[in-house]
Short mmCIF file of C-alpha atoms and ligand atoms in Angstrom, two decimals:
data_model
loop_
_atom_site.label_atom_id
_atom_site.label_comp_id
_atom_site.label_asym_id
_atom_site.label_seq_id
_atom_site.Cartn_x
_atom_site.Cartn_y
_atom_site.Cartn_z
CA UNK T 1 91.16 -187.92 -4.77
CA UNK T 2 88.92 -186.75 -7.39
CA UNK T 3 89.37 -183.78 -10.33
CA UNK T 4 87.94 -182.20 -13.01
CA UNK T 5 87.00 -179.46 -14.57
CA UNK T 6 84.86 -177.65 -17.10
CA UNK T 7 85.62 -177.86 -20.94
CA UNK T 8 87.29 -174.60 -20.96
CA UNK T 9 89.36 -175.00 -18.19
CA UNK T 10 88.01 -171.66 -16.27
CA UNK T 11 86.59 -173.73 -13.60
CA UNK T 12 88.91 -176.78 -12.05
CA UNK T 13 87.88 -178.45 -8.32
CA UNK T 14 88.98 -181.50 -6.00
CA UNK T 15 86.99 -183.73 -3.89
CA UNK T 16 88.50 -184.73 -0.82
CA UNK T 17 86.88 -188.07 -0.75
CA UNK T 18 85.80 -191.28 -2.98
CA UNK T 19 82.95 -191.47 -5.28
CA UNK T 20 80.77 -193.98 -3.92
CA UNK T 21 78.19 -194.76 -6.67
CA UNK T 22 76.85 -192.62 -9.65
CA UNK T 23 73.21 -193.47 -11.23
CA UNK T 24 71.81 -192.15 -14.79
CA UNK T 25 69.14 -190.55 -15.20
CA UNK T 26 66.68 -190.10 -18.15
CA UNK T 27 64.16 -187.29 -16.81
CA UNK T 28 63.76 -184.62 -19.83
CA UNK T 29 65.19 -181.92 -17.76
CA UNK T 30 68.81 -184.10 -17.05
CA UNK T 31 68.68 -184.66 -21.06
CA UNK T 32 67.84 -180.77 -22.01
CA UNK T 33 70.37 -179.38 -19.49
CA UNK T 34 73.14 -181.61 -20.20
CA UNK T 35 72.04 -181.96 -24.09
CA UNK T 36 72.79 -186.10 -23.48
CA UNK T 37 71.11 -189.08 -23.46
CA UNK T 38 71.38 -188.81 -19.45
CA UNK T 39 72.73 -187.16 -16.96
CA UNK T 40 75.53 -188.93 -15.01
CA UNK T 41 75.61 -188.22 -11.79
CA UNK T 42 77.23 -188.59 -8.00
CA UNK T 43 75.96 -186.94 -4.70
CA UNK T 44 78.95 -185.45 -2.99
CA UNK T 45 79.43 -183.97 0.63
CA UNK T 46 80.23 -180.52 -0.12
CA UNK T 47 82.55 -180.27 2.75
CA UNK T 48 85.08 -182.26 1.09
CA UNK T 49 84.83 -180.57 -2.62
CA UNK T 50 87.11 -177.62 -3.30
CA UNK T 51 87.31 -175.02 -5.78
CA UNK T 52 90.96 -174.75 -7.21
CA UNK T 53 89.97 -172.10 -9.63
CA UNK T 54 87.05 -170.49 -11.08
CA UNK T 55 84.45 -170.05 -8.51
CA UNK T 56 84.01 -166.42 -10.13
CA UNK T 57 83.17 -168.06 -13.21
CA UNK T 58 80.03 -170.23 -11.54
CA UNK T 59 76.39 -169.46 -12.51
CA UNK T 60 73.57 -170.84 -11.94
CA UNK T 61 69.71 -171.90 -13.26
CA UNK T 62 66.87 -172.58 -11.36
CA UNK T 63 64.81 -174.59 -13.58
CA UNK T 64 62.30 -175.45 -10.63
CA UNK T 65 62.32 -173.41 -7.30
CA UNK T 66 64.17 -175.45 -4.75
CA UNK T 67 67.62 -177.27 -7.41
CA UNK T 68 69.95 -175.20 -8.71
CA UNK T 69 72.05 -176.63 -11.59
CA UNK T 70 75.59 -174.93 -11.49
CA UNK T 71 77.52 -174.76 -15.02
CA UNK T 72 80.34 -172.27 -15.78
CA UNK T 73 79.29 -169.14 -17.68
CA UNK T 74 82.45 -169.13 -20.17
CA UNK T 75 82.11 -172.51 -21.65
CA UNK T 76 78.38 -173.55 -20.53
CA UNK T 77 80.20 -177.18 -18.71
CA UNK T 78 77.07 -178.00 -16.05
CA UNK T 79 79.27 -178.83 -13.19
CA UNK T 80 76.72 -179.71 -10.51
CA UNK T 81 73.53 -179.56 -8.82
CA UNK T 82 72.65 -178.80 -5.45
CA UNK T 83 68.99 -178.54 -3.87
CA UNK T 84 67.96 -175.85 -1.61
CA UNK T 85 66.69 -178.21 1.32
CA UNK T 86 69.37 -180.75 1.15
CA UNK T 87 72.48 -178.57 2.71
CA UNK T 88 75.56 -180.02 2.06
CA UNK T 89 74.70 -182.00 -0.65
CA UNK T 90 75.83 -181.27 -4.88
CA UNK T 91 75.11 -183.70 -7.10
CA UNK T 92 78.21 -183.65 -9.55
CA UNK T 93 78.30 -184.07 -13.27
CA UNK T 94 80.45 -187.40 -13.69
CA UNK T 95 81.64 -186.09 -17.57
CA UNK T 96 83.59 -183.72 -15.97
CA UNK T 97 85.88 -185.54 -13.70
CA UNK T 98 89.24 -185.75 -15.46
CA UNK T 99 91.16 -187.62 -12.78
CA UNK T 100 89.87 -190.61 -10.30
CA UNK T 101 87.60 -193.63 -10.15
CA UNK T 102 84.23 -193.32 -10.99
CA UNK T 103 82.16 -196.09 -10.61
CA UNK T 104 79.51 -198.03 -12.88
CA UNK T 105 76.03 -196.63 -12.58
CA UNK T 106 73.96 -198.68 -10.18
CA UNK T 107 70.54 -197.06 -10.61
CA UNK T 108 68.51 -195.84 -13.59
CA UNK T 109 66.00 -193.30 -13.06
CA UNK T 110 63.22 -192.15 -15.55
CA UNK T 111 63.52 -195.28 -17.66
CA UNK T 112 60.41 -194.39 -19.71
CA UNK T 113 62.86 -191.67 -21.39
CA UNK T 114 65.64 -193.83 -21.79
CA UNK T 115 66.76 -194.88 -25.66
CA UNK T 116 65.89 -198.17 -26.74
CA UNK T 117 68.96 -198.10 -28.10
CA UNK T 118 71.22 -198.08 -24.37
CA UNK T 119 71.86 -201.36 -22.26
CA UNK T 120 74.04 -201.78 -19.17
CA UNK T 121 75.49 -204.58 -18.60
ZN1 ZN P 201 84.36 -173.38 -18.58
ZN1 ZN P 202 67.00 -186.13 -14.17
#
């Protein structure tokens, strides 16, 4: 079992299932919209994740036409992504799972953007 939730606490969910691998990635847009040095991130099947509170509180930003990126409008938190032609996918932001295994990154994507400064091991 899997939980988190947003920094302010508005918005708290469950996943019914495991995380199975996460990968970071580098593109500009991960590191504008999360404001980090990569987004760190899972795809989930949505039929297993679960709101416990603060649905209400969900926005969302379509930054190009067919990926939504879903953060809560209180405290800003992106929570996850989904894409318009991949039903039953959301790709969810690892930073804000609070309780659960996560584990290590196996892929890297947009390298060229990564910091010099960032190995895995
Ligand atoms: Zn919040
Ligand atoms: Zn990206």
């Amino acid at each position: 079992m899997i939980k988190g939730q947003c920094l302010c606490g508005a918005v708290q969910y469950q996943y019914h299932g495991e995380i199975e691998n996460s990968i970071l990635c580098y593109c500009q847009h991960c590191q504008q919209a999360q404001g980090a040095i990569a987004g760190w991130n899972s795809p989930l099947d949505q039929t297993k994740f679960e709101f416990i509170s603060g649905q209400d509180q969900l926005n969302e930003y379509f930054h190009t036409p067919n990926k939504a990126r879903v953060f809560c409008q209180h405290c800003a938190s992106p929570i996850y992504s989904y894409r318009t032609d991949l039903p039953n996918i959301i790709r969810l932001r690892l930073g804000t799972v609070t309780e659960g295994q996560i584990p290590a990154p196996t892929e890297e994507f947009f390298t060229e953007h990564k910091p010099k400064f960032i190995e895995l091991r």
